[in-house]
Structure formats: structure tokens, C-alpha cells
XYZ file of C-alpha atoms in Angstrom:
586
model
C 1.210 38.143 -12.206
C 1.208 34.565 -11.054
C 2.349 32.975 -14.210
C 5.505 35.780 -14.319
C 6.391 34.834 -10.365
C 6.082 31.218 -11.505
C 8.793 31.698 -14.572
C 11.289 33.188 -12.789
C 11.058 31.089 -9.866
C 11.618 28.336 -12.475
C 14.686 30.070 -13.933
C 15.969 29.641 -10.520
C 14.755 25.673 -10.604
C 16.779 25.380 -13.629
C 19.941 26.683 -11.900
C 19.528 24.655 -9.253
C 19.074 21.385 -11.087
C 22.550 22.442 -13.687
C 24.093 23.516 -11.039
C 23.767 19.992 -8.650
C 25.254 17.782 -11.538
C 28.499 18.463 -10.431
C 28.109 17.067 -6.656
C 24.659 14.632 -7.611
C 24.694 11.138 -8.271
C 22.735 9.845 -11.483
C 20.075 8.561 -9.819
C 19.476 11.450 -7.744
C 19.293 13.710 -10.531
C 16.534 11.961 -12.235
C 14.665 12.649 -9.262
C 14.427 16.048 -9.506
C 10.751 17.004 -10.860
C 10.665 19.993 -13.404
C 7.472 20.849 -10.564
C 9.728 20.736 -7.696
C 12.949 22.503 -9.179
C 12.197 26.247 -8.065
C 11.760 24.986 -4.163
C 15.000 23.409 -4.754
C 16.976 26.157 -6.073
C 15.439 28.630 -3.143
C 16.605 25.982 -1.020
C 20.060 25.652 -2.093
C 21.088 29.714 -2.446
C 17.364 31.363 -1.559
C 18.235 31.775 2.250
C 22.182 32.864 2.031
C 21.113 35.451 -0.677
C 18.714 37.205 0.973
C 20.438 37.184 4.210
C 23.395 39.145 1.957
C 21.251 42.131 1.902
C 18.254 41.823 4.136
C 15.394 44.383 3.575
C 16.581 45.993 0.193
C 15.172 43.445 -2.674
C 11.657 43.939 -2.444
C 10.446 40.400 -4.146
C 6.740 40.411 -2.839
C 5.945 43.887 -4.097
C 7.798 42.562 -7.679
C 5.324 39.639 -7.662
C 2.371 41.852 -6.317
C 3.217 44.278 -9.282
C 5.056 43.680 -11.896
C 6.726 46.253 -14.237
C 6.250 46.007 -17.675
C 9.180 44.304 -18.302
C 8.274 41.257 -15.870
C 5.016 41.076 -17.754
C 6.604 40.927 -21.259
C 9.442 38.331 -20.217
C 6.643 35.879 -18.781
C 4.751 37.022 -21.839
C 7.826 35.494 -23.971
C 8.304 32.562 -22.471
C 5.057 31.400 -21.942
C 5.085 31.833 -26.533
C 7.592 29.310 -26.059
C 6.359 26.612 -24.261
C 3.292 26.820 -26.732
C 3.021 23.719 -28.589
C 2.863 25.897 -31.790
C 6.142 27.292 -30.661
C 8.532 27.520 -33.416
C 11.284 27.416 -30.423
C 13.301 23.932 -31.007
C 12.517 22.117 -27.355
C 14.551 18.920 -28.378
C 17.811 20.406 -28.348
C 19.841 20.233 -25.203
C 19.261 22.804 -22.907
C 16.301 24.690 -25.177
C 14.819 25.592 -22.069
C 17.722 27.947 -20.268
C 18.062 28.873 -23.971
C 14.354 30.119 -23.735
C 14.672 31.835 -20.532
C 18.412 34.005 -21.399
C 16.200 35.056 -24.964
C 13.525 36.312 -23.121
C 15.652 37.637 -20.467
C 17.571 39.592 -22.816
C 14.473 40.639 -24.913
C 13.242 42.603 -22.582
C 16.460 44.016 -20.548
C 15.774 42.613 -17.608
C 19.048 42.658 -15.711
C 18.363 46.992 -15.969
C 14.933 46.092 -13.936
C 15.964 43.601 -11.574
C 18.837 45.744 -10.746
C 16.604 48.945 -9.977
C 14.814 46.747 -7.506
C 18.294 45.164 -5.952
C 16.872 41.984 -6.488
C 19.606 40.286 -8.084
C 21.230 38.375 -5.615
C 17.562 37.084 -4.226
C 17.248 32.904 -4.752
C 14.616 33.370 -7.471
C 16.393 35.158 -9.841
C 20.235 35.117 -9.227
C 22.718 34.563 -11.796
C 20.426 35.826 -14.395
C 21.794 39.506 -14.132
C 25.605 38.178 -14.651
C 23.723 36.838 -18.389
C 25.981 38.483 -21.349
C 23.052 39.062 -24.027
C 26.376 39.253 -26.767
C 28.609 36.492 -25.296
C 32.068 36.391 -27.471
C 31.815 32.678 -27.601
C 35.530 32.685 -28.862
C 36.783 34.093 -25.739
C 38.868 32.015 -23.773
C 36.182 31.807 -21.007
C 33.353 30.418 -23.538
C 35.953 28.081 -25.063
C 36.805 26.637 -21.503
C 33.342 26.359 -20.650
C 32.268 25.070 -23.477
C 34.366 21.994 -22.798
C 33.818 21.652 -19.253
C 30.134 21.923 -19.395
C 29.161 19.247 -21.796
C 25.405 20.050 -23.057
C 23.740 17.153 -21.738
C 24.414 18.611 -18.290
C 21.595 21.085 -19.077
C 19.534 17.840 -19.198
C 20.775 16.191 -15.981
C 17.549 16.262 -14.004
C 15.915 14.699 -16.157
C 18.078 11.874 -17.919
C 20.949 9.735 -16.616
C 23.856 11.377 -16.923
C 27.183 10.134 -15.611
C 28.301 12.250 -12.787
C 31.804 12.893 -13.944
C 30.929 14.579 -17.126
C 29.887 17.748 -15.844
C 31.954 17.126 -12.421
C 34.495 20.064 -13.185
C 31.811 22.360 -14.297
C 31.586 25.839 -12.666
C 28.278 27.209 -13.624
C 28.546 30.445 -11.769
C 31.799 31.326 -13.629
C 30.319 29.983 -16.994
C 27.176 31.410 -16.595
C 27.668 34.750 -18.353
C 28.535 33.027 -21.576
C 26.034 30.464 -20.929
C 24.023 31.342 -24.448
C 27.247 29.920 -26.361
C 26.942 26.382 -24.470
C 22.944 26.344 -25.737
C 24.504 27.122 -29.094
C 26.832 24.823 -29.313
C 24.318 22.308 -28.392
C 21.760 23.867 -31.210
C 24.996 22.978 -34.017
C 25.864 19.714 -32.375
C 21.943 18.541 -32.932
C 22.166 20.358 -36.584
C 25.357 18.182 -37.780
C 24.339 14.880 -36.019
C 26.882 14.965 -33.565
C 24.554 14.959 -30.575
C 21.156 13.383 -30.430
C 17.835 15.729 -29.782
C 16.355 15.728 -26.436
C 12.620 15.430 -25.126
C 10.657 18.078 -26.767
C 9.035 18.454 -23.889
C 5.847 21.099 -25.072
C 4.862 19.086 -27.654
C 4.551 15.797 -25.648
C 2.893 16.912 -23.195
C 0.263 19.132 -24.677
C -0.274 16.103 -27.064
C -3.509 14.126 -27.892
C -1.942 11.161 -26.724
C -1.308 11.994 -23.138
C -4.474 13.292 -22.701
C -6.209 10.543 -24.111
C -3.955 8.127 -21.635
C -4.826 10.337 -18.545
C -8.519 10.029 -19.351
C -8.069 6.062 -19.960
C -6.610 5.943 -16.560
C -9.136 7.022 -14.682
C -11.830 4.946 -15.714
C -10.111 1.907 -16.321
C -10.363 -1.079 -13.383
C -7.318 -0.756 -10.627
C -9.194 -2.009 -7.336
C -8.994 -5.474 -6.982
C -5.415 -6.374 -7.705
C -1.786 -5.317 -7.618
C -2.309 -6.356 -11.189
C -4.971 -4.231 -12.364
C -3.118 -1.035 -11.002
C 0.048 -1.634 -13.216
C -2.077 -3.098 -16.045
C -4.233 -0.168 -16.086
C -1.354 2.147 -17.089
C 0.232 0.043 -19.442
C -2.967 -0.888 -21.050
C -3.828 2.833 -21.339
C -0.355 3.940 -22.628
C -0.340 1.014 -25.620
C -3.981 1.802 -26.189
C -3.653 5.499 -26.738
C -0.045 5.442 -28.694
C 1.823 7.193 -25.594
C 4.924 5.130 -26.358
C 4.760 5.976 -30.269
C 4.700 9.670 -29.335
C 7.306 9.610 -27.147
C 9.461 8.155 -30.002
C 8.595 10.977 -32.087
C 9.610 13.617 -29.755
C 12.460 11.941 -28.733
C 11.298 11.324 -25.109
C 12.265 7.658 -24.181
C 15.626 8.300 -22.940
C 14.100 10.902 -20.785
C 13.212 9.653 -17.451
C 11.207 12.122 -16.141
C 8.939 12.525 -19.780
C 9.297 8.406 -21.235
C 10.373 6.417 -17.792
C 10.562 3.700 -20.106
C 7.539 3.498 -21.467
C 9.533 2.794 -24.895
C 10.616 -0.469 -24.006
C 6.523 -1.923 -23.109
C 5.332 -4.685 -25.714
C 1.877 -3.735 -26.400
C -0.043 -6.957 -27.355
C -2.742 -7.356 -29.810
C -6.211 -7.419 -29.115
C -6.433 -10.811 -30.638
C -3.505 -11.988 -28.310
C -5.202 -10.903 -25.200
C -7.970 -12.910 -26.257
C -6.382 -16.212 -26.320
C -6.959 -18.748 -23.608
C -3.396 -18.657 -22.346
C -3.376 -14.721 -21.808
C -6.835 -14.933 -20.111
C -5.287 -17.448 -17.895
C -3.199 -15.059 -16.602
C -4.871 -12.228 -16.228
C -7.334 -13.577 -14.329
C -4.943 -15.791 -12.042
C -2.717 -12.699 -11.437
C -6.383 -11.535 -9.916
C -5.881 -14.002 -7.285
C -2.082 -14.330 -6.945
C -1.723 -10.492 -5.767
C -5.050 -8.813 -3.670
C -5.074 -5.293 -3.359
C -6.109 -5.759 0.005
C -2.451 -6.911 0.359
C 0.025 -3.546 0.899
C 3.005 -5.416 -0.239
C 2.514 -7.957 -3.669
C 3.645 -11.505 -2.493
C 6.668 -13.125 -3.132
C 4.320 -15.755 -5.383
C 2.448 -12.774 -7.374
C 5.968 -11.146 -8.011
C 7.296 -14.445 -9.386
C 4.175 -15.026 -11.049
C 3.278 -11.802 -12.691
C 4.669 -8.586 -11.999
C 8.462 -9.270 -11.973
C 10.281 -8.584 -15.205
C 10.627 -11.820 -17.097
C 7.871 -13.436 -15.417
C 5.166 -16.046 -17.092
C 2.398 -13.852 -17.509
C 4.315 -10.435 -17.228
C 4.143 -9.947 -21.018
C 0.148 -9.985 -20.522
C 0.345 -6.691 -18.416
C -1.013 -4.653 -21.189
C -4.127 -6.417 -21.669
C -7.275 -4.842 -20.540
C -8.112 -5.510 -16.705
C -11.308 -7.164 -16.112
C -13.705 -5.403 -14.340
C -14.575 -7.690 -11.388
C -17.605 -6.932 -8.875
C -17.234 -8.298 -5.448
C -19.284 -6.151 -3.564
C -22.898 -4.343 -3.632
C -23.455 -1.077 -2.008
C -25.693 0.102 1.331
C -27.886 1.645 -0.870
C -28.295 -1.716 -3.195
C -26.513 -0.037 -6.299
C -23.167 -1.219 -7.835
C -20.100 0.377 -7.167
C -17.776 2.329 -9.504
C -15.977 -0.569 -12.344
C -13.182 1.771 -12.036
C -12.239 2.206 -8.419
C -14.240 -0.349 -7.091
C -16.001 2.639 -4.229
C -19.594 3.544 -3.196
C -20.280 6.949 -3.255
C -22.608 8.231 -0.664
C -25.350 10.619 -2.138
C -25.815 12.567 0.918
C -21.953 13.455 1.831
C -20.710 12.588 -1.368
C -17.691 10.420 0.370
C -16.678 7.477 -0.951
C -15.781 4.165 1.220
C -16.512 0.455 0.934
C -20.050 -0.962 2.314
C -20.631 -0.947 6.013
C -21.053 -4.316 6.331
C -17.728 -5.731 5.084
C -15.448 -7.275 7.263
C -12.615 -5.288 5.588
C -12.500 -1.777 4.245
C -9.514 0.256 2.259
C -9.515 3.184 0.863
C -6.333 3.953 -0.937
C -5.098 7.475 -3.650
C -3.868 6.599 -6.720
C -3.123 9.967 -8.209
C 0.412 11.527 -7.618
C 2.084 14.608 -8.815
C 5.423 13.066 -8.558
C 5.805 10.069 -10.369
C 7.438 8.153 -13.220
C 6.746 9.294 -15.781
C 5.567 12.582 -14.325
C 2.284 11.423 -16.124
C 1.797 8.349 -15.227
C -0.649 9.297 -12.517
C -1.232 12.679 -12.693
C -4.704 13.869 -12.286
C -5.587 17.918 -12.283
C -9.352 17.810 -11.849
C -11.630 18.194 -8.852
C -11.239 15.574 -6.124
C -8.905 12.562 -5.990
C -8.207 9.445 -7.754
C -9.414 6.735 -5.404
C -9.355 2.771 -5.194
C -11.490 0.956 -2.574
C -10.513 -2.472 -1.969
C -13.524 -3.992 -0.172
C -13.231 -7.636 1.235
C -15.846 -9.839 2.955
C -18.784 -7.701 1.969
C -22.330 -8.868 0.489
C -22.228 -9.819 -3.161
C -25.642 -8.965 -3.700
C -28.941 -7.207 -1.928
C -30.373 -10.267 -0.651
C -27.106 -11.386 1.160
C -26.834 -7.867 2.360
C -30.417 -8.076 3.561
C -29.705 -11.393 5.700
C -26.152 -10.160 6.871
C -27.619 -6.526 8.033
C -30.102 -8.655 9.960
C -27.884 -11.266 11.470
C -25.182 -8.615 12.224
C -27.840 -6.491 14.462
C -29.758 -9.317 15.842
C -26.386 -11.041 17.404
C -24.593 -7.455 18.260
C -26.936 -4.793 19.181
C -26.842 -6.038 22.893
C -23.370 -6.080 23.362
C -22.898 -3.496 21.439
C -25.095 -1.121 24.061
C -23.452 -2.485 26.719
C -20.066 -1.918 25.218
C -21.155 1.922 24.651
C -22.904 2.388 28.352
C -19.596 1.921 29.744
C -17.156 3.782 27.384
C -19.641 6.612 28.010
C -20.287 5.812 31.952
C -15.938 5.882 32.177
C -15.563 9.354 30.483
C -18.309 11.070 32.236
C -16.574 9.895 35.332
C -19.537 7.542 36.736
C -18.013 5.347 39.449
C -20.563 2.755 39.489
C -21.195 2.669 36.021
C -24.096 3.533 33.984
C -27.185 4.676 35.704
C -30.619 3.674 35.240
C -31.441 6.073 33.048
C -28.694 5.686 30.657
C -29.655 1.450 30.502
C -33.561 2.864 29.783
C -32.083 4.868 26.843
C -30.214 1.870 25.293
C -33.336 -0.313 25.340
C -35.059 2.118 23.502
C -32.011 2.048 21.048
C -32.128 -0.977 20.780
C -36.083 -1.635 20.056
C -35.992 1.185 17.382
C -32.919 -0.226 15.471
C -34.657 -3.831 15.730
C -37.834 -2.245 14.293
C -35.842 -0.826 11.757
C -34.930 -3.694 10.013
C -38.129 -5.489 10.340
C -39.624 -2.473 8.310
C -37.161 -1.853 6.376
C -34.233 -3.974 6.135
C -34.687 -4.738 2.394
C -34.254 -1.010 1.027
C -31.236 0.704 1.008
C -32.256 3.357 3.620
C -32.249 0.788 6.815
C -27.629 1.159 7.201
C -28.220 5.181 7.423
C -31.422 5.449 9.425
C -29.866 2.564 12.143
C -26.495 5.251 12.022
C -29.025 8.265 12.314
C -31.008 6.151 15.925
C -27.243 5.350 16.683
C -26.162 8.754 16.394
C -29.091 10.176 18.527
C -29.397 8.051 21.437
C -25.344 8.462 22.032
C -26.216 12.048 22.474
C -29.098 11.556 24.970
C -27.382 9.045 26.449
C -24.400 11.065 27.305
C -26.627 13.520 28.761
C -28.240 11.114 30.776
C -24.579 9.990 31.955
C -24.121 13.806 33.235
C -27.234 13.510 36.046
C -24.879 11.292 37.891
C -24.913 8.093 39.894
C -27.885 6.325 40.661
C -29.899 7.645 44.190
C -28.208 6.055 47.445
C -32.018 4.036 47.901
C -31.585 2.101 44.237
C -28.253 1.471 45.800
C -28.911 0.063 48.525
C -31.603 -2.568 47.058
C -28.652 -3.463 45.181
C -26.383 -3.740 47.467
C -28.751 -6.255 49.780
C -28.871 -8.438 46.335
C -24.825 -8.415 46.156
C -24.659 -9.924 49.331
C -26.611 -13.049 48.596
C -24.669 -13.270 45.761
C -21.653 -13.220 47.295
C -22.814 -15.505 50.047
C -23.805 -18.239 46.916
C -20.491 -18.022 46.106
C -18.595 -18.478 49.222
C -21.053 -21.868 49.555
C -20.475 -23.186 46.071
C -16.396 -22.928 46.900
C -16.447 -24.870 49.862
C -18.715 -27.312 48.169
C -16.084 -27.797 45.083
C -13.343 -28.282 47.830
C -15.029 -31.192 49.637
C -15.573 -32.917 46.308
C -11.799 -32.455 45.447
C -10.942 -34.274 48.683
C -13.193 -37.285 48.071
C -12.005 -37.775 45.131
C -8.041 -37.590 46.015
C -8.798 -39.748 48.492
C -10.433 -42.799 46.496
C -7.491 -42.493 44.051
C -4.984 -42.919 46.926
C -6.756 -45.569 47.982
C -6.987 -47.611 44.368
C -3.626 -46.731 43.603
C -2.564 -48.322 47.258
C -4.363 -51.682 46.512
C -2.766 -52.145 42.872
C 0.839 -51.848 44.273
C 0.524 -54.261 47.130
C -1.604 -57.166 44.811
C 1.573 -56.678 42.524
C 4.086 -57.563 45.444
C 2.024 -60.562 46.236
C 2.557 -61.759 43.120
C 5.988 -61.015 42.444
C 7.430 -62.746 45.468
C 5.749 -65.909 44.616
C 6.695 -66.599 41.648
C 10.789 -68.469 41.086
C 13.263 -69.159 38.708
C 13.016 -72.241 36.716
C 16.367 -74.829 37.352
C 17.025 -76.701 33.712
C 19.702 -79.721 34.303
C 22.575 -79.150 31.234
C 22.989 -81.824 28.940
C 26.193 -84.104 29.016
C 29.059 -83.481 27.144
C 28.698 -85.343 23.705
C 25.485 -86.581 24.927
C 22.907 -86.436 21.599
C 19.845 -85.013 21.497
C 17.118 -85.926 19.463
C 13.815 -83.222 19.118
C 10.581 -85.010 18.202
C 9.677 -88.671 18.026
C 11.945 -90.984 19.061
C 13.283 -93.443 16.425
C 13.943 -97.390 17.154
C 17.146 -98.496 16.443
C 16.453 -101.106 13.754
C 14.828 -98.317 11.411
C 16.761 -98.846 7.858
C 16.910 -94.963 7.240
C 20.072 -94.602 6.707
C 22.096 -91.066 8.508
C 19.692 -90.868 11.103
C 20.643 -92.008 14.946
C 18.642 -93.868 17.085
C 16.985 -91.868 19.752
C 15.551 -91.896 23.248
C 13.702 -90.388 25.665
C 15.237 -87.608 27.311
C 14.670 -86.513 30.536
C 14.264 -83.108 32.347
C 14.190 -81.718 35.326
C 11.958 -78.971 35.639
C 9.508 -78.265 38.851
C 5.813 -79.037 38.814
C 3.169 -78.673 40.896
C 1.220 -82.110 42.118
C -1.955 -82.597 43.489
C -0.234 -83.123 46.783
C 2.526 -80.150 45.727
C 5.598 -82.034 44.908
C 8.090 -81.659 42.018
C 8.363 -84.642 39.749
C 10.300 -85.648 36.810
C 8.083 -85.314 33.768
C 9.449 -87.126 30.180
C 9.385 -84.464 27.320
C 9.019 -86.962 23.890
């Protein structure tokens, strides 16, 4: 019953995704997931046809139980999509093709009519099919050439909008089986190349091999290993090779390109140079990162890049981290899984801790991270943690040695405000703490080595916050324990008011020896400045000669040199008795 809802709401998908080439851009097309094509055909004519006759098609009871008919068209179809299926899947449009034969197999326009159904979003046009279209009517001829057959392909490949822009599928649909045979000759005489054959790739060895590559293969630590794990996987296991063979690398929802990957050598990888890379690109672009850096983009991952051609090397399987319990996590995902909740995280004691899903249903290729066993797909990307037990050991120490006190105190008074204590926590509630606190410090002294001393400090964590908030529900503290306090506030506050007054006189002093200093400097520099004159120099005589140095006698037989003498200036000195003289500069 489930699997003959799920083909007709598919029909319905199909007509949808045909129908939305004529107003959808390219791009938007190859959006549309073959998973996701029934919601949108509901979507686009589900609600306005069952408004049309509200109450009369009885869908849910059709679904709930099916006629015989129902059963034998989801019968047909699902022979089809059997990867024995002799039906040809690479043609253009082999899918509607597979629907209108089973459709008209088993008369079901007769049956859908009986239950008024055929105007409901599910199923409509299916009961305007002609099961003996005259494909040289006028109609079929007209529609033949307005609805080219790669239009029956447009949600999956790139197909320019203005090819099937003057399409009218609800007026062609009756003769709709002569545009899939057209399509079928087309393929036959070479005029029209084969599309994905969509059953056969993906119920082939190689896919499955790739999905199980994927999720064991090392994607934590980098932005590199998560891309290099799926091309790795996909040149390992011969995905791109198959998806030549069924002609599926045009397609972008079945080959997203994965036609166009150079798949290196095992002998390549191995070389210093791609080594180099791989393991720099393990630095250049963290996980722990959300967005790859501008440097590991350039670097590695953008098209053309130096070590971009590396990307389908195997990713190393680096270990940064031991777990609470002292065993190694997963090589694949990088996460600890607890044996007692069976959840999966990074080590309580690292400074940094995410937890990201890799596995999508919409993707891609649709495969390239799809994942239909139990659970998720997870990568952990754990930074700052212990790299091995003894680290752990002395970080697990230091962490509770330096924190648990702050920590209690931090805890008193988030519980104290939402119990509504006014003066804070009571004595009861500090009492409770120390006992925390003892029993967690006891804890690691006996047994801070194992892997058992992270859960037991949550499980005396855990229980003390309970007692504690019970404790935090008696109340305040009596008025007399209030009181004592209250008498020990006041010579605290008195202490206080002293030390001020104290720091103010001190201020003073000092502002005043400053003033003081600052008064002296000045008035020592005016002293001196009013003392001291300008020096008068008497100007030489016109033409008068000057000779610098040693005066030389006049009788001296070197020849070009004048005779010289002393010359006098007046300049003012001070005497023992303080008068200026005359002193001879020679």
C-alpha cells in the first residue's frame, strides 16, 4: 500500500518538474530532487484541485485500500525500476514513459474515475492519458515540436529555459506517449544522446561500495579531509567509470560532475610533493573553522589551485585527542562514543568542542552523502583537548584543583537567584558545596588515572545540585545568624570609611610638596635668566684684513701671504675687581 501511494504521488512529482520548465530557470531546475518532486507537484496544483470538489475524492481511503488495479500499477512500475528491467531508462523521458505503460496496463483512468479522484494533486492529468495516441494528429505533431524531449529531463540536467518555454503540457499531455516515442527513435538513429539510466546506477556495486567508503574514511580534522574523502572514495570505487557507462555525467542530479575528477595513482599520492600537500592543506583549513580561509581556498580547495589536483588522495587519519574513558576516538569522525548513553561528543576537557552531520538527503550528487542506516553521520572536531592519558590525568587535576571553588560559588548563587533568596545562599546550601567539593577532590586523588573519575565527578555534581536546591527552598538564614552578621558588616564598613580618609590626607601631602618643588625650579630659572646679557662684538673696518692664527712678520720670504697683526676685540670680561678689559685674541 505504501509503495503504490508513493508511485503515484511521484507521477504527480514528474508533472510538476515537466511542467515548471516552461517558467524555471536552469539552475533552478537542477534543484529539484527526484525525492522532493511529489511535495512539489501537491504544492503547485494539490490545494486548487481539491478545493474544485471538496469531500468527493476519497484519497486516504485509496491509499488505506487499494483496489486491485492500484496494486497491479505499483506492481508494474516497481518491475521497471528493477535493475534487471528490460525497460530502456537512458532514453529521454523513460520514466513518464514507465508510468503512462503501467497506467494504461491496468485501466486506471476507469478506477480513478469511480473514486472522482482525478482532479486530486497526486494523480491529475493522468486520466486525460490517450493509451492509443494518433501521433500523426495535428495535436501530437504540434506537440511534438514544442515539447522537445529533453524537457522530460529538465530537473535533472541543464536545460536552456527557452526550449521548452512554449510548451503546454496540459494540452499535450493526452498524446504525451508519442513525445516518449519520439525520444525512444531519436536515441535509436543517433540523433539524440541517451540519458542517465538512472536504475542501473544507482542499484550498482559501485555506489554502494562509495557510500560504504564514505563513512569510514577520515573527514574530522580538515575542510580538506571532508572533500577528499568523497573524491577519494568515488576514484577508489570506479563511481566516475560507471557513471560513463550509464550515461550519467551530464546529469546533475545522478554525475554532478563527478566525470570531470582526475583520480591520481597510488604511486602519485605517494610522492613527497603530494604528501606535502595533503598534509599542509591539514593546517591551512581546520574544521574547527565554519568557513575555509581565504589562504586554504587559494591553497587547496579552489579549482586550479597548487595542491587541488591532490584532493583524491587518501586523507590521513590524524589523532589529536584521547577520550574520558582513555580509549581512542573513531579514525573516521574523529568522536568518543559514550558507553553508557551511547552519544557521541568530544572529551570534556577540551577547550573546544563541535559536533557537526555530514549526511544529507539532498545533495550533489544525490549520493554524495547519503546515508540510510541507523543513526547519523557525524564529525567531531575537538580542539585543545589531552593528547594522551597522562596529560588528561594532570589537566583533570589542575582543572578541578584551580575551579572547583569558584565553580561552587558560581552555582550557590545561580541557584540562591532562582529560588528567590534575597540574601543569597544560606548556610546550609554553603555546607552542601563543601561537601561537593571534598568528594570531587577525593575523587581524583583515588581515581584520577582511570577513565571513570570525568563521570563519577558529573554523577557528585549532579547530586549535590539537587540537594542543594532543596536546601535553597528552606529559605533565608534565621534573623539571629543575621544579626551576628550584620554586627561584623559594620566594622567592616567602619575600616573602610577610615582607610578613605587616610588615602585622602596622603593625596594632599603629596600635591602639596610638588607645588612646592615645582615653585622653587621656576623662580631659580628667573634668577638666572635676568643676569645673564648680550655680548657687544666691535665690526671690522671696511677693507681692513684679517688674519686667523699666528701672526706673520713682514720680512717672511713666502711669497702670496700678507703680513699680519694683532687684532683687537672688544668683548666684556669679568676682572678680579669686575671691570671689562680689552683682551688680544692671536
Amino acid at each position: 500500500m505504501m509503495a503504490a501511494s508513493w508511485s503515484l504521488v511521484r507521477f504527480a512529482g514528474l508533472f510538476a518538474a515537466v511542467s515548471a520548465a516552461a517558467d524555471a530557470s536552469p539552475a533552478a531546475l537542477s534543484s529539484l530532487l527526484p525525492a522532493v518532486r511529489g511535495w512539489a507537484g501537491q504544492a503547485l496544483r494539490g490545494d486548487r484541485r481539491l478545493a474544485a470538489a471538496p469531500g468527493v475524492c476519497r484519497a486516504v481511503a485509496l491509499r488505506l485500500m487499494p483496489t486491485p488495479a492500484v496494486q497491479a500499477y505499483d506492481a508494474c512500475f516497481s518491475e521497471k525500476i528493477n535493475v534487471n528491467s528490460s525497460h530502456d531508462w537512458s532514453v529521454p523521458g523513460a520514466e513518464v514513459a514507465a508510468q503512462i505503460q503501467c497506467w494504461c496496463r491496468n485501466n486506471l483512468t476507469a478506477t480513478i474515475r469511480e473514486y472522482s479522484c482525478c482532479e486530486h494533486g497526486d494523480i491529475y492529468p493522468m486520466c486525460s492519458v490517450d493509451c492509443a495516441p494518433d501521433c500523426s494528429a495535428p495535436l501530437a505533431r504540434e506537440c511534438i515540436q514544442e515539447c522537445p524531449s529533453m524537457c522530460f529531463e529538465a530537473a535533472e540536467y541543464i536545460v536552456d529555459a527557452r526550449l521548452c518555454s512554449g510548451c503546454d503540457w496540459a494540452r499535450c499531455w493526452p498524446v504525451v506517449g508519442c513525445l516518449t516515442r519520439h525520444a525512444e527513435r531519436r536515441v535509436e538513429n543517433g540523433t539524440l544522446a541517451r540519458a542517465c539510466h538512472e536504475p542501473e546506477f544507482a542499484g550498482s556495486r559501485e555506489l554502494k561500495s562509495y557510500m560504504d567508503c564514505w563513512k569510514v574514511t577520515p573527514k574530522h580534522t580538515s575542510h580538506w579531509n571532508i572533500l577528499s574523502s568523497l573524491v577519494h572514495c568515488i576514484c577508489r570505487e570506479g563511481v566516475d567509470r560507471k557513471a560513463r557507462e550509464t550515461h550519467c555525467c551530464e546529469s546533475v542530479v545522478q554525475g554532478g560532475g563527478v566525470c570531470d575528477l582526475e583520480c591520481l595513482s597510488e604511486q602519485t599520492c605517494a610522492t613527497q610533493e603530494a604528501q606535502t600537500c595533503v598534509h599542509d592543506c591539514q593546517l591551512r583549513c581546520p574544521a574547527y573553522e565554519v568557513v575555509p580561509s581565504a589562504d586554504c581556498m587559494n591553497r587547496c580547495l579552489k579549482e586550479g589551485s597548487p595542491c587541488r589536483r591532490y584532493v583524491s588522495c587518501r586523507p590521513p587519519s590524524i589523532t589529536s585527542h584521547v577520550c574520558d574513558d582513555g580509549r581512542w576516538p573513531e579514525s573516521s569522525s574523529g568522536c568518543c562514543k559514550d558507553n553508557e548513553t551511547k552519544m557521541v561528543g568530544c572529551p570534556a576537557l577540551c577547550e573546544t568542542q563541535r559536533v557537526w552531520r555530514l549526511d544529507r538527503t539532498r545533495a550533489i550528487p544525490w549520493w554524495a552523502r547519503w546515508h540510510s542506516g541507523e543513526g547519523i553521520i557525524t564529525q567531531c572536531t575537538c580542539v585543545g583537548c589531552p593528547k594522551n592519558a597522562s596529560i588528561r590525568h594532570a589537566t583533570l587535576r589542575r582543572t578541578v584543583s584551580e575551579s572547583v571553588w569558584d565553580n561552587g560559588q558560581v552555582m550557590l548563587v545561580d541557584i540562591a537567584r532562582r529560588e528567590g533568596l534575597r540574601l543569597g545562599p544560606n548556610r546550609k546550601m554553603q555546607e552542601l558545596m563543601l561537601k561537593r567539593n571534598s568528594e570531587i577532590i577525593q575523587t581524583i586523588e583515588n581515581h584520577g588515572d582511570s577513565g571513570v573519575a570525568d563521570r563519577r565527578i558529573s554523577a557528585i555534581n549532579n547530586r549535590y545540585a539537587l540537594m542543594i536546591m532543596d536546601a535553597a527552598r528552606l529559605g533565608d538564614d534565621p534573623p539571629q545568624q543575621r544579626k551576628r552578621g550584620a554586627g561584623r558588616d559594620n566594622d567592616d564598613d567602619d575600616h573602610d570609611l577610615f582607610g578613605g580618609r587616610m588615602m585622602w590626607i596622603v593625596a594632599a601631602v603629596v600635591a602639596c610638596s610638588v607645588t612646592i618643588l615645582c615653585s622653587i625650579v621656576i623662580a631659580t630659572g628667573l634668577v638666572i635668566r635676568s643676569r645673564s646679557s648680550k655680548t657687544p662684538i666691535s665690526a671690522f673696518q671696511q677693507n681692513q684684513q684679517v688674519v686667523i692664527g699666528s701672526p706673520v712678520q713682514a720680512n717672511s720670504e713666502l711669497s702670496g701671504v700678507t703680513a699680519g697683526a694683532p687684532v683687537t676685540v672688544s668683548a666684556p670680561t669679568k676682572s678680579q675687581r669686575g671691570s671689562a678689559v680689552a683682551k688680544d685674541i692671536s
